[in-house]
Amino acid sequence: MEQMRKLPIGIQTFEEIRKENYLYVDKTAMVYQIVNSGKPYFLSRPRRFGKSLLLSTFEAYFQGRKDLFQGLAIEKLETKWEQYPVFHLDLNAEKYDCAESLNQMLSRNLTLLEEEWGSDVAEMTLSTRFSGVIRRASEQTGKQVVVLIDEYDKPLLQAILNEPLLDEYRSILKAFYGVLKSSDRYLRFVFLTGVTKFAQVSVFSDLNQLNDISMDKEYNALCGITKDELVKVFTPEIQRLSENEELTFEETLSRLERQYDGYHFCENTVIGLFNPFSLLNVFQKTKFGNYWFQTGTPTYLVSLLKQSDYDLRLLVNGVEVTASAFSEYRAEANNPLPMIYQSGYLTIKDYDKEFLLYTLAFPNDEVRYGFLNFLVPFYTKVTDDETGFHIAKFMRELRAHDVNAFMERLKVFFAGIPYDLSGNTERHYQAVFYIVFTLMGQFVDTEVRSSRGRADAVVKTKDTIFVFEFKLDGSAEDALKQIDEKDYLIPYRLDGRRLVKIGVNFSKETRNIERYLVEE
């Protein structure tokens, strides 16, 4: 068997990747451009998207480690290779359950820096200590200092639904990060990364000189992997995967695109980005899976969705919004979009230049089906483990034309609607309906209504097309009548497959399917 090349799964240190001969997608041309065209930067990207490796690359560059960049694009661009004092703070490794834990983490980082550059007993606060150690490092070396802060917002995300604790974290971090403005003359380069954007966060009100490149077209591909980079760097891995999955090279590439591609971080970008963590894992395990989604549980996002009574159909089909509607840092129940977008579960799919409107949607199948599958237990009594079983059964039952079994199984999902929803019953029922039928789309061609004039759902198997119409406190007869009166079958008349109409009455009182009729 051919020896597998080394894939840097979980390795975020540039030096280790280069010294140990791990595969590396060369982003150093952009690194060079950034460090030579500005000083204070901010970049927002979802988790596991290469932010930590990027900061490690900056660190090696500013340490003058020319040896680590041999053969890379930057080798032909840089001629000086100067060495600077580098302060690299990583906020990702801690659990922040109280203000003291955040204070202690920042203090430990400062103590390590003070052991190298000295301290002053007059510096009593975190901000004065940070300011002092920056100044001393610059004075002792005669060089300005480089400050790299990874996951600046990790404490804020952990307290997202705890407003009092969130306020404490904001206060601590505002004073700490504010040093980066007051110490400007001692700083050569500053780069902060995080999941959430800083524009509307009070924690950055004193650091308004940061250049947010999160939505800059020039740096769209700074983190993530393009299709060209995928083929250039990973062709042997794609071939190995195609053999294991019994697919052609092109079929494998197409499935990789559907499953892991599709991220766009600015408007009008034709080239999408693959999730690097998912790609590395699918190549290492030589099988497709939801690798990125399994590394985090978006419980707080689900809480925001339920509190807002948000229409899930908008997430499934894509929602059109202004930039401020998805780029602000606000964990508000009436607008969960910013957190869902910035966490990586939605991405930019289209942009209307005339009206300055963005269309946000799921980037790919991994996120779409992973997110919806995760939602099921929060909207029904069906557990996460049971969901896949039921969806598989749904498909088998329709393929066998056993509509009765299908409808009885569907009742299991609606049985979980709680009785304390009062006026929210309709939205909740629609959410369950949408989740179930969209999840079925993993295995067959499924259309779920996104506008008036179409049936609620259409499921296409090899030999049959099932057209569903649901009525809330109506009747099954009315549902069938609507299918005929509005000619929902017209798009499928010439298809050649058997056409089956299913009219369903959903009762608001019982919160479940009350009656259904099947007609061919």
XYZ file of C-alpha atoms in Angstrom:
520
model
C 0.000 0.000 0.000
C 1.226 3.468 -0.886
C 2.514 5.415 2.117
C 0.105 8.180 3.163
C 1.540 11.662 3.164
C 1.467 13.554 6.443
C -1.720 15.538 6.999
C -1.554 18.275 9.671
C -4.771 17.383 11.505
C -4.874 19.325 14.757
C -1.400 20.810 14.151
C -1.510 24.591 14.305
C 2.208 25.367 14.594
C 3.838 26.514 11.364
C 7.296 25.416 12.529
C 6.152 21.854 13.217
C 4.356 21.605 9.881
C 7.432 22.732 7.989
C 10.065 20.808 9.987
C 8.090 17.551 10.084
C 7.196 17.690 6.384
C 3.410 17.944 6.746
C 1.398 19.040 3.721
C 1.024 22.809 3.623
C -1.197 25.016 1.451
C 0.981 28.051 0.703
C -0.639 31.306 1.900
C 2.635 33.158 2.391
C 2.213 35.578 -0.530
C -0.802 37.039 1.296
C 1.127 36.978 4.591
C 3.858 39.100 2.992
C 1.349 41.541 1.538
C -0.407 41.987 4.899
C 2.732 42.591 6.955
C 4.043 45.117 4.458
C 0.880 47.121 3.857
C -0.393 47.907 7.357
C -0.040 47.417 11.090
C -3.184 46.627 13.110
C -5.477 43.939 11.665
C -8.508 41.899 12.596
C -9.788 38.741 10.896
C -13.038 36.930 11.650
C -13.413 33.317 10.544
C -15.336 30.265 11.832
C -13.685 27.805 14.209
C -11.260 25.241 12.773
C -10.639 27.347 9.702
C -6.889 27.914 9.997
C -6.743 31.089 12.094
C -4.271 29.652 14.611
C -1.949 28.382 11.871
C -2.085 31.811 10.241
C -0.934 33.516 13.458
C 1.795 30.920 13.883
C 2.959 31.757 10.347
C 3.108 35.459 11.233
C 5.060 34.536 14.362
C 7.678 32.579 12.396
C 7.964 35.399 9.869
C 8.574 38.079 12.513
C 11.072 35.827 14.288
C 13.105 35.959 11.071
C 12.833 32.187 10.513
C 13.846 32.219 6.849
C 14.676 28.506 7.080
C 11.000 27.630 7.588
C 9.875 29.427 4.409
C 12.178 27.751 1.903
C 10.308 26.839 -1.274
C 7.296 28.998 -0.416
C 6.068 32.102 -2.254
C 7.364 34.501 0.382
C 10.965 33.320 -0.145
C 11.072 35.251 -3.428
C 9.433 38.325 -1.925
C 11.267 38.941 1.367
C 14.897 40.035 1.384
C 15.513 41.358 4.928
C 14.156 38.714 7.340
C 14.320 40.931 10.419
C 13.686 39.624 13.922
C 11.194 41.287 16.282
C 9.968 40.500 19.803
C 6.709 38.567 19.337
C 3.912 38.403 21.935
C 1.532 35.550 21.035
C -1.567 35.245 23.243
C -3.991 32.363 22.702
C -7.355 32.723 24.448
C -8.732 29.510 22.991
C -7.384 26.999 25.496
C -9.292 28.103 28.592
C -12.776 27.631 29.983
C -14.027 30.997 31.184
C -16.732 30.368 33.781
C -16.161 33.527 35.817
C -14.356 36.868 35.573
C -11.548 35.584 37.784
C -10.693 32.822 35.294
C -10.250 35.434 32.551
C -8.132 37.652 34.812
C -5.933 34.692 35.786
C -5.407 33.621 32.173
C -4.341 37.112 31.099
C -2.127 37.438 34.181
C -0.354 34.128 33.453
C 0.417 35.281 29.911
C 1.784 38.567 31.203
C 3.912 36.804 33.840
C 5.606 34.737 31.132
C 6.355 37.892 29.155
C 7.603 39.697 32.281
C 9.992 36.835 33.036
C 11.692 37.606 29.725
C 11.378 41.381 29.535
C 11.124 42.451 33.169
C 8.377 43.920 35.365
C 7.652 47.001 37.467
C 6.042 46.861 40.922
C 4.160 50.063 40.097
C 2.272 48.226 37.366
C -0.674 46.816 39.314
C -3.399 46.278 36.687
C -3.485 43.969 33.689
C -3.472 46.915 31.298
C -0.514 48.701 32.934
C 1.452 45.444 33.028
C 0.678 44.792 29.343
C 1.669 48.332 28.404
C 4.848 48.132 30.465
C 6.093 44.860 29.046
C 5.482 46.058 25.470
C 7.511 49.211 26.147
C 10.405 47.328 27.807
C 10.629 44.728 25.032
C 10.831 47.493 22.448
C 13.414 49.503 24.379
C 15.628 46.475 25.128
C 15.687 45.216 21.532
C 15.509 48.510 19.705
C 12.699 46.968 17.650
C 8.967 47.447 17.757
C 6.866 44.609 19.191
C 4.567 42.215 17.305
C 1.332 41.266 19.110
C -0.715 38.284 17.918
C -3.970 37.450 19.729
C -5.789 34.245 18.791
C -9.543 33.864 19.449
C -9.862 37.227 21.184
C -13.595 36.590 21.713
C -13.524 33.116 23.300
C -14.542 34.454 26.761
C -17.371 36.477 25.207
C -18.729 33.474 23.312
C -18.748 31.341 26.451
C -20.860 33.972 28.233
C -23.060 34.830 25.269
C -26.349 34.114 27.073
C -25.207 35.409 30.458
C -25.475 39.205 30.170
C -23.991 40.100 33.605
C -20.918 37.909 33.023
C -20.668 39.171 29.447
C -20.509 42.741 30.765
C -17.677 41.776 33.135
C -15.715 40.181 30.307
C -16.267 43.230 28.098
C -14.937 45.515 30.816
C -11.803 43.416 31.365
C -11.017 42.971 27.680
C -11.761 46.582 26.754
C -9.051 47.808 29.151
C -6.636 45.071 28.090
C -7.017 45.464 24.311
C -7.064 49.256 24.648
C -3.322 49.046 25.398
C -2.774 48.206 21.727
C -3.813 51.745 20.822
C -2.000 53.621 23.577
C 1.214 51.638 22.887
C 1.078 52.209 19.135
C 4.583 53.732 18.875
C 6.101 50.549 20.343
C 4.226 48.204 17.975
C 5.390 46.928 14.564
C 2.380 44.693 13.828
C -0.869 43.647 15.520
C -3.175 40.864 14.352
C -6.265 39.620 16.191
C -8.460 36.714 15.160
C -11.835 35.562 16.382
C -15.153 34.106 15.361
C -17.154 37.285 15.835
C -16.632 40.648 14.157
C -15.483 43.548 16.248
C -17.282 46.460 14.570
C -20.134 46.804 17.048
C -18.447 45.450 20.167
C -17.893 47.881 22.991
C -14.752 45.937 23.892
C -13.056 47.502 20.839
C -14.371 51.029 21.208
C -10.884 52.203 22.219
C -9.204 50.237 19.435
C -10.914 51.788 16.449
C -7.793 51.850 14.282
C -7.945 48.098 13.594
C -8.233 47.190 9.922
C -10.956 44.566 9.663
C -10.088 42.430 6.625
C -12.789 39.816 7.309
C -14.798 40.796 4.223
C -11.962 42.055 2.014
C -12.005 40.324 -1.367
C -8.220 40.459 -1.516
C -7.964 38.225 1.566
C -11.052 36.064 1.079
C -8.860 32.952 0.683
C -6.427 33.785 3.518
C -7.947 30.929 5.533
C -9.637 27.971 3.869
C -8.714 26.098 0.700
C -9.699 26.926 -2.881
C -10.492 24.264 -5.467
C -7.266 25.037 -7.326
C -5.265 24.637 -4.095
C -7.132 21.409 -3.346
C -6.200 19.826 -6.670
C -2.645 21.202 -6.647
C -1.753 20.019 -3.143
C -3.985 17.005 -2.526
C -4.336 15.109 -5.827
C -2.872 11.839 -4.398
C -5.296 12.067 -1.463
C -8.262 12.668 -3.782
C -7.238 9.639 -5.854
C -6.961 7.486 -2.737
C -10.395 8.643 -1.556
C -11.947 7.965 -4.969
C -10.605 4.397 -4.939
C -11.957 3.777 -1.454
C -15.379 5.238 -2.315
C -15.420 3.515 -5.746
C -15.848 6.827 -7.575
C -13.987 8.489 -10.423
C -11.616 11.349 -9.652
C -14.131 13.896 -11.013
C -17.032 12.328 -9.093
C -14.987 12.493 -5.903
C -14.080 16.122 -6.534
C -17.735 16.949 -7.162
C -18.811 15.299 -3.917
C -16.052 17.084 -1.985
C -17.439 20.359 -3.361
C -21.016 19.558 -2.327
C -19.950 18.384 1.094
C -17.240 20.855 2.170
C -16.961 23.771 -0.318
C -19.078 26.898 -0.597
C -17.762 29.377 1.967
C -17.691 33.005 0.786
C -16.584 35.761 3.142
C -17.218 38.742 0.885
C -19.572 39.679 -1.919
C -19.104 38.724 -5.574
C -16.520 35.995 -5.024
C -16.902 33.286 -7.655
C -14.378 31.007 -5.987
C -15.669 29.271 -2.877
C -13.576 27.933 -0.021
C -13.358 24.428 1.376
C -13.321 23.847 5.114
C -9.691 22.749 5.740
C -10.478 20.688 8.854
C -13.075 18.595 7.024
C -10.827 18.046 4.010
C -7.896 16.843 6.100
C -10.132 14.433 7.993
C -11.863 12.993 4.942
C -8.461 12.348 3.359
C -7.052 10.791 6.524
C -10.063 8.516 7.076
C -10.775 8.019 3.343
C -14.514 8.362 3.854
C -17.003 11.202 3.832
C -18.358 12.478 7.128
C -19.451 15.583 9.046
C -16.046 16.230 10.605
C -16.200 20.002 11.195
C -19.709 19.931 12.537
C -18.869 17.234 15.074
C -16.137 19.377 16.669
C -18.599 21.857 18.176
C -22.154 21.907 19.465
C -24.009 25.143 18.573
C -26.346 24.916 21.568
C -26.361 28.661 22.160
C -27.374 29.213 18.523
C -30.327 26.862 18.910
C -31.351 28.734 22.056
C -31.295 31.990 20.104
C -33.342 30.422 17.302
C -36.011 29.152 19.680
C -36.167 32.396 21.664
C -36.629 34.366 18.459
C -39.248 31.990 17.000
C -37.122 32.339 13.854
C -38.533 30.978 10.609
C -36.233 28.078 9.775
C -37.404 28.099 6.160
C -35.292 31.224 5.704
C -32.162 29.346 6.807
C -32.886 26.410 4.523
C -33.665 28.445 1.413
C -31.413 31.443 2.017
C -32.239 34.780 3.611
C -31.679 38.207 2.022
C -30.334 40.843 4.416
C -28.326 44.066 4.634
C -24.703 43.871 5.815
C -25.536 45.180 9.290
C -28.085 42.402 9.788
C -25.412 39.699 9.825
C -22.146 41.427 10.673
C -22.993 42.987 14.024
C -21.894 41.316 17.247
C -25.170 41.021 19.083
C -26.600 37.915 20.731
C -30.144 39.164 20.384
C -33.093 36.811 20.452
C -34.899 38.819 17.747
C -31.990 38.475 15.321
C -29.890 35.305 15.593
C -28.380 35.777 12.110
C -25.122 37.517 13.134
C -24.110 34.695 15.464
C -25.190 31.969 13.025
C -23.238 33.593 10.180
C -20.113 34.387 12.154
C -20.042 30.894 13.661
C -19.791 29.438 10.148
C -23.246 27.910 9.747
C -24.265 30.450 7.101
C -22.175 32.107 4.422
C -22.582 34.699 1.650
C -24.108 33.082 -1.422
C -25.194 36.092 -3.460
C -25.077 39.891 -3.496
C -27.441 42.428 -5.063
C -25.227 45.321 -6.042
C -28.087 47.704 -6.730
C -29.820 47.315 -3.384
C -26.759 46.263 -1.350
C -28.453 43.077 -0.177
C -26.638 39.860 0.754
C -28.106 36.371 0.503
C -26.991 34.124 3.357
C -27.369 30.343 3.185
C -25.776 27.118 4.372
C -22.345 26.785 2.714
C -22.526 23.073 1.941
C -24.163 19.739 2.717
C -22.036 19.054 5.789
C -23.292 22.183 7.499
C -26.851 22.031 6.131
C -27.625 18.500 7.213
C -25.439 18.581 10.308
C -27.150 21.731 11.605
C -30.681 20.531 10.867
C -29.986 17.103 12.358
C -28.693 18.847 15.490
C -31.906 20.900 15.694
C -34.277 17.907 15.771
C -34.020 17.103 19.522
C -34.623 20.776 20.373
C -37.889 20.878 18.403
C -39.173 17.323 18.958
C -38.827 14.387 21.321
C -36.739 12.515 18.755
C -33.135 12.183 19.916
C -30.090 12.907 17.779
C -29.279 9.190 17.525
C -32.827 8.368 16.416
C -33.055 11.027 13.727
C -30.873 9.265 11.158
C -32.780 6.017 11.745
C -36.137 7.676 11.117
C -34.946 9.552 8.015
C -33.642 6.300 6.514
C -36.950 4.605 7.293
C -38.858 7.473 5.669
C -37.022 6.896 2.433
C -37.481 3.135 2.481
C -41.198 3.541 3.128
C -41.710 5.952 0.241
C -39.656 3.795 -2.094
C -41.926 0.895 -1.128
C -45.007 3.145 -1.642
C -45.981 2.595 1.984
C -47.422 6.064 2.567
C -49.333 4.959 5.651
C -46.126 3.897 7.427
C -44.484 7.153 6.333
C -47.282 9.284 7.787
C -47.394 7.330 11.046
C -43.651 7.821 11.446
C -44.032 11.541 10.727
C -46.381 11.753 13.701
C -43.482 10.734 15.943
C -41.722 14.001 15.139
C -44.781 16.187 15.656
C -45.583 14.443 18.936
C -42.733 16.367 20.533
C -44.370 19.794 20.174
C -44.821 21.075 23.762
C -48.203 22.295 24.973
C -46.920 25.594 26.338
C -46.223 27.132 22.934
C -49.672 28.778 22.664
C -49.502 31.145 19.682
C -46.180 29.764 18.449
C -47.624 26.374 17.504
C -47.810 27.149 13.784
C -44.212 28.299 13.530
C -43.026 25.308 15.563
C -44.991 22.873 13.419
C -43.577 24.477 10.266
C -40.060 24.168 11.681
C -40.459 20.431 12.330
C -41.978 19.922 8.881
C -39.140 21.788 7.199
C -36.385 20.022 9.106
C -37.747 16.546 8.341
C -38.267 17.071 4.621
C -34.965 18.881 4.152
C -33.082 16.072 5.907
C -34.677 13.630 3.455
C -32.934 15.604 0.717
C -29.683 13.866 1.628
C -30.934 10.744 -0.117
C -33.471 11.799 -2.747
C -34.464 14.868 -4.714
C -36.639 16.819 -2.279
C -38.212 20.217 -2.775
C -39.656 22.119 0.160
C -41.847 25.105 -0.573
C -40.087 28.459 -0.508
C -42.849 30.588 -2.070
C -46.542 30.555 -2.829
C -47.755 28.597 -5.787
C -45.941 25.356 -5.006
C -46.871 22.341 -2.947
C -45.528 22.216 0.613
C -43.142 19.401 -0.266
C -42.244 17.226 -3.248
C -40.244 14.017 -2.812
C -38.916 12.205 -5.880
C -37.946 8.547 -5.742
C -36.759 6.436 -8.650
C -40.255 5.694 -9.965
C -42.630 7.999 -8.058
C -43.128 11.695 -7.281
C -44.970 12.400 -4.015
C -46.628 15.799 -3.688
C -47.532 16.874 -0.120
C -49.866 19.664 0.970
C -50.402 20.388 4.678
C -53.319 22.332 6.171
C -53.254 23.769 9.676
C -56.735 23.287 11.151
C -58.111 22.726 7.665
C -58.967 19.349 6.201
C -57.225 16.644 4.230
C -59.840 17.137 1.501
C -59.014 20.854 1.278
C -55.321 20.010 0.986
C -55.937 17.629 -1.939
C -58.246 20.165 -3.562
C -55.537 22.830 -3.385
C -53.055 20.539 -5.161
C -55.526 20.241 -8.057
C -56.785 23.825 -8.125
C -53.304 25.342 -8.113
C -51.944 22.782 -10.583
C -49.044 21.716 -8.380
C -48.610 18.608 -10.548
C -48.030 20.479 -13.820
C -44.201 20.633 -13.511
C -44.134 16.830 -13.197
C -46.761 15.686 -15.767
C -44.177 14.910 -18.442
C -41.689 13.328 -16.046
C -42.963 9.806 -16.667
C -42.959 8.799 -13.032
C -46.028 7.855 -11.020
C -47.643 10.894 -9.324
C -49.044 10.568 -5.804
C -50.913 13.386 -4.003
C -51.011 13.469 -0.219
C -53.292 15.918 1.600
C -52.679 16.334 5.321
C -54.575 18.085 8.116
C -52.482 19.246 11.069
C -54.493 20.003 14.212
C -53.453 22.954 16.354
C -55.403 21.472 19.244
C -53.734 18.059 19.269
C -50.470 19.448 17.855
C -50.118 16.584 15.420
C -51.302 15.118 12.133
C -55.020 14.402 12.529
C -55.969 13.007 9.131
C -54.445 12.472 5.698
C -55.666 11.321 2.284
C -53.657 9.697 -0.508
C -54.680 9.955 -4.153
C -53.057 9.063 -7.475
